[in-house]
mmCIF file of C-alpha atoms in Angstrom:
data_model
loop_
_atom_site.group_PDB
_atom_site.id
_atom_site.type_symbol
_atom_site.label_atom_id
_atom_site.label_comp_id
_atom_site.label_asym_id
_atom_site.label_seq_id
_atom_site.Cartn_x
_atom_site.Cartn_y
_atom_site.Cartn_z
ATOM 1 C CA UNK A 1 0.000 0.000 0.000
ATOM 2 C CA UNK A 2 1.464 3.649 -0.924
ATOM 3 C CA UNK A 3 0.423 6.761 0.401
ATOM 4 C CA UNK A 4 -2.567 7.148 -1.574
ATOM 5 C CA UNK A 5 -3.967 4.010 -0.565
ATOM 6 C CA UNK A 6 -3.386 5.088 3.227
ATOM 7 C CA UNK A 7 -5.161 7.917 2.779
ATOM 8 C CA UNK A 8 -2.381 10.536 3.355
ATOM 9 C CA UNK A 9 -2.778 13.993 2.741
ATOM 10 C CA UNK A 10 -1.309 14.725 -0.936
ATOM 11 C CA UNK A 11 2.308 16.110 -0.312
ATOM 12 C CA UNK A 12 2.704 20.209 -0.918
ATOM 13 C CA UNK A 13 -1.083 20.480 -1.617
ATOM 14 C CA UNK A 14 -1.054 17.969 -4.862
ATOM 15 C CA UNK A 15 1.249 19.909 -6.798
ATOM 16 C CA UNK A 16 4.470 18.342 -8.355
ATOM 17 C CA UNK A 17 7.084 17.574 -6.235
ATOM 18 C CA UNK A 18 11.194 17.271 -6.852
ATOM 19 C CA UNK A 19 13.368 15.000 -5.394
ATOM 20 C CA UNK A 20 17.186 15.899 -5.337
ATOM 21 C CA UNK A 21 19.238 12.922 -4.506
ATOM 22 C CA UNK A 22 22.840 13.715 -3.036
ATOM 23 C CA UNK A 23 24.789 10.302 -3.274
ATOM 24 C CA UNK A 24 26.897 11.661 -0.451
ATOM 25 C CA UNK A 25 24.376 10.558 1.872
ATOM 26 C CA UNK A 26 25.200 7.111 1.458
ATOM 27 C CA UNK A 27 27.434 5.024 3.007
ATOM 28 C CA UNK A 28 31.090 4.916 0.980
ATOM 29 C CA UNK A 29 30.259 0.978 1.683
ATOM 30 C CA UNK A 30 27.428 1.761 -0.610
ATOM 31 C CA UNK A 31 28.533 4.517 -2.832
ATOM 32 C CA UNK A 32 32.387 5.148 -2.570
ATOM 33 C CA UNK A 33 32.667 7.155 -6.036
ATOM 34 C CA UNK A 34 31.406 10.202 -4.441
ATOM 35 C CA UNK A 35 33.084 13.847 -3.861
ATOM 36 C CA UNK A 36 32.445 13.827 0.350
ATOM 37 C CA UNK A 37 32.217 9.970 0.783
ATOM 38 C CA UNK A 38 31.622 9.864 4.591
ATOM 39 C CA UNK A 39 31.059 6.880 6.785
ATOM 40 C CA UNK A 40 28.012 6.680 8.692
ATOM 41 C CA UNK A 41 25.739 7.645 5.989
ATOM 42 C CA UNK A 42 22.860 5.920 4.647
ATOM 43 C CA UNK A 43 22.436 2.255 4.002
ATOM 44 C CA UNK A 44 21.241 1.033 0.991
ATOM 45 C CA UNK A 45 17.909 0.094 1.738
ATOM 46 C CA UNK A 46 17.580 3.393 3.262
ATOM 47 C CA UNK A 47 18.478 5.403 0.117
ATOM 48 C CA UNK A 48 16.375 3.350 -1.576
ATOM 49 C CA UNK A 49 13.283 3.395 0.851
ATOM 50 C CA UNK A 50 13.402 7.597 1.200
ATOM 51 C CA UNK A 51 13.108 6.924 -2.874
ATOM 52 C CA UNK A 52 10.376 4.056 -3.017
ATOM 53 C CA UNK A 53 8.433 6.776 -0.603
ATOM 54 C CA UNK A 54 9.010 9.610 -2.793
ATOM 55 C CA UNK A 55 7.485 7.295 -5.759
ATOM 56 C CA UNK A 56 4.339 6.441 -3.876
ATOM 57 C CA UNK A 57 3.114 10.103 -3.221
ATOM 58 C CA UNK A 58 2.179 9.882 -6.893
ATOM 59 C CA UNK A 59 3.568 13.492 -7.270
ATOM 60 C CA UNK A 60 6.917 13.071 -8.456
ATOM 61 C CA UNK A 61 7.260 15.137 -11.036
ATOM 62 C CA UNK A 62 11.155 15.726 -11.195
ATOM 63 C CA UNK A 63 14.113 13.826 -9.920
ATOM 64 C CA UNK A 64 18.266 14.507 -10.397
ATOM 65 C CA UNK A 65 20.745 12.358 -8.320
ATOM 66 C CA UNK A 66 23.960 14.243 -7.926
ATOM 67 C CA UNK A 67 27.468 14.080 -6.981
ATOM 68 C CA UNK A 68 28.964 10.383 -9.066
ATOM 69 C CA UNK A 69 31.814 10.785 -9.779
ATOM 70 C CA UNK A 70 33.895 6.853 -10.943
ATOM 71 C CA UNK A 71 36.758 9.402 -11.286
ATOM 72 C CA UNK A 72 36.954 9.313 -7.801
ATOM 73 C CA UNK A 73 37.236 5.365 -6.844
ATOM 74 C CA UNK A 74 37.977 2.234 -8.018
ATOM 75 C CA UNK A 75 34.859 0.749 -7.805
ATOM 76 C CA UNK A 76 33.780 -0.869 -11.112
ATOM 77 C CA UNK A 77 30.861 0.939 -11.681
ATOM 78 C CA UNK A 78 28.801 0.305 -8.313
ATOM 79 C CA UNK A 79 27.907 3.628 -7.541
ATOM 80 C CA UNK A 80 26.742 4.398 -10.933
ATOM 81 C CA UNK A 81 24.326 1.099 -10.445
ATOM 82 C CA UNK A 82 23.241 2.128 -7.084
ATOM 83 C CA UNK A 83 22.310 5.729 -8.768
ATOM 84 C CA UNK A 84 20.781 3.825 -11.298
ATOM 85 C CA UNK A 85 19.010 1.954 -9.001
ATOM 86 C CA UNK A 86 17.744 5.228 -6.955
ATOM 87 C CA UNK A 87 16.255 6.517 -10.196
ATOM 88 C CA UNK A 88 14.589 3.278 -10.290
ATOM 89 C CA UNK A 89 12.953 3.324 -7.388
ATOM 90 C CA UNK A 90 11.816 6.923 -7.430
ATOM 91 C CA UNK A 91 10.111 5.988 -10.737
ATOM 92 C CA UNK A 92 8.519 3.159 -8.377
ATOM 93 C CA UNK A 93 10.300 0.248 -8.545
ATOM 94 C CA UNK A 94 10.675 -1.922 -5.127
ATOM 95 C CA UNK A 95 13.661 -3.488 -4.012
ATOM 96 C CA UNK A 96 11.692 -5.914 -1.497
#
């Protein structure tokens, strides 16, 4: 069940929202090709879930997930798929 089906109040009075997605906020474990990789940060089912909740509003109407950079680590691509991922589940994919 999303927020619609719960009955929530529509988010910013129905109008469109945005969702800005800072990779930073993850965990390096998660995303280490990031400018300010910082440990502590979110887990990936976190980042995911704030996404998957943004998705079932029903008023996303923009997204942008910032700050990959592969320049910056070694990491064969994994923080491109997890920001792959994030746009996936904003668009209202589920991971569980």
């Amino acid at each position: 069940a999303d927020a619609r089906d719960r009955g929530a109040p529509a988010p910013n009075g129905g109008a469109p929202l945005h969702c800005s997605f800072d990779v930073d906020a993850c965990d390096p474990v998660v995303a280490p090709a990031t400018g300010t990789a910082v440990r502590g940060g979110l887990t990936f089912r976190e980042a995911h879930h704030l996404c998957e909740a943004a998705a079932a509003t029903g008023h996303l109407g923009s997204l942008d997930v910032v700050e990959v950079n592969e320049g910056l680590a070694n990491d064969d691509g994994a923080t491109v798929d997890v920001a792959l991922g994030l746009v996936a589940s904003a668009l209202g994919a589920v991971i569980l």
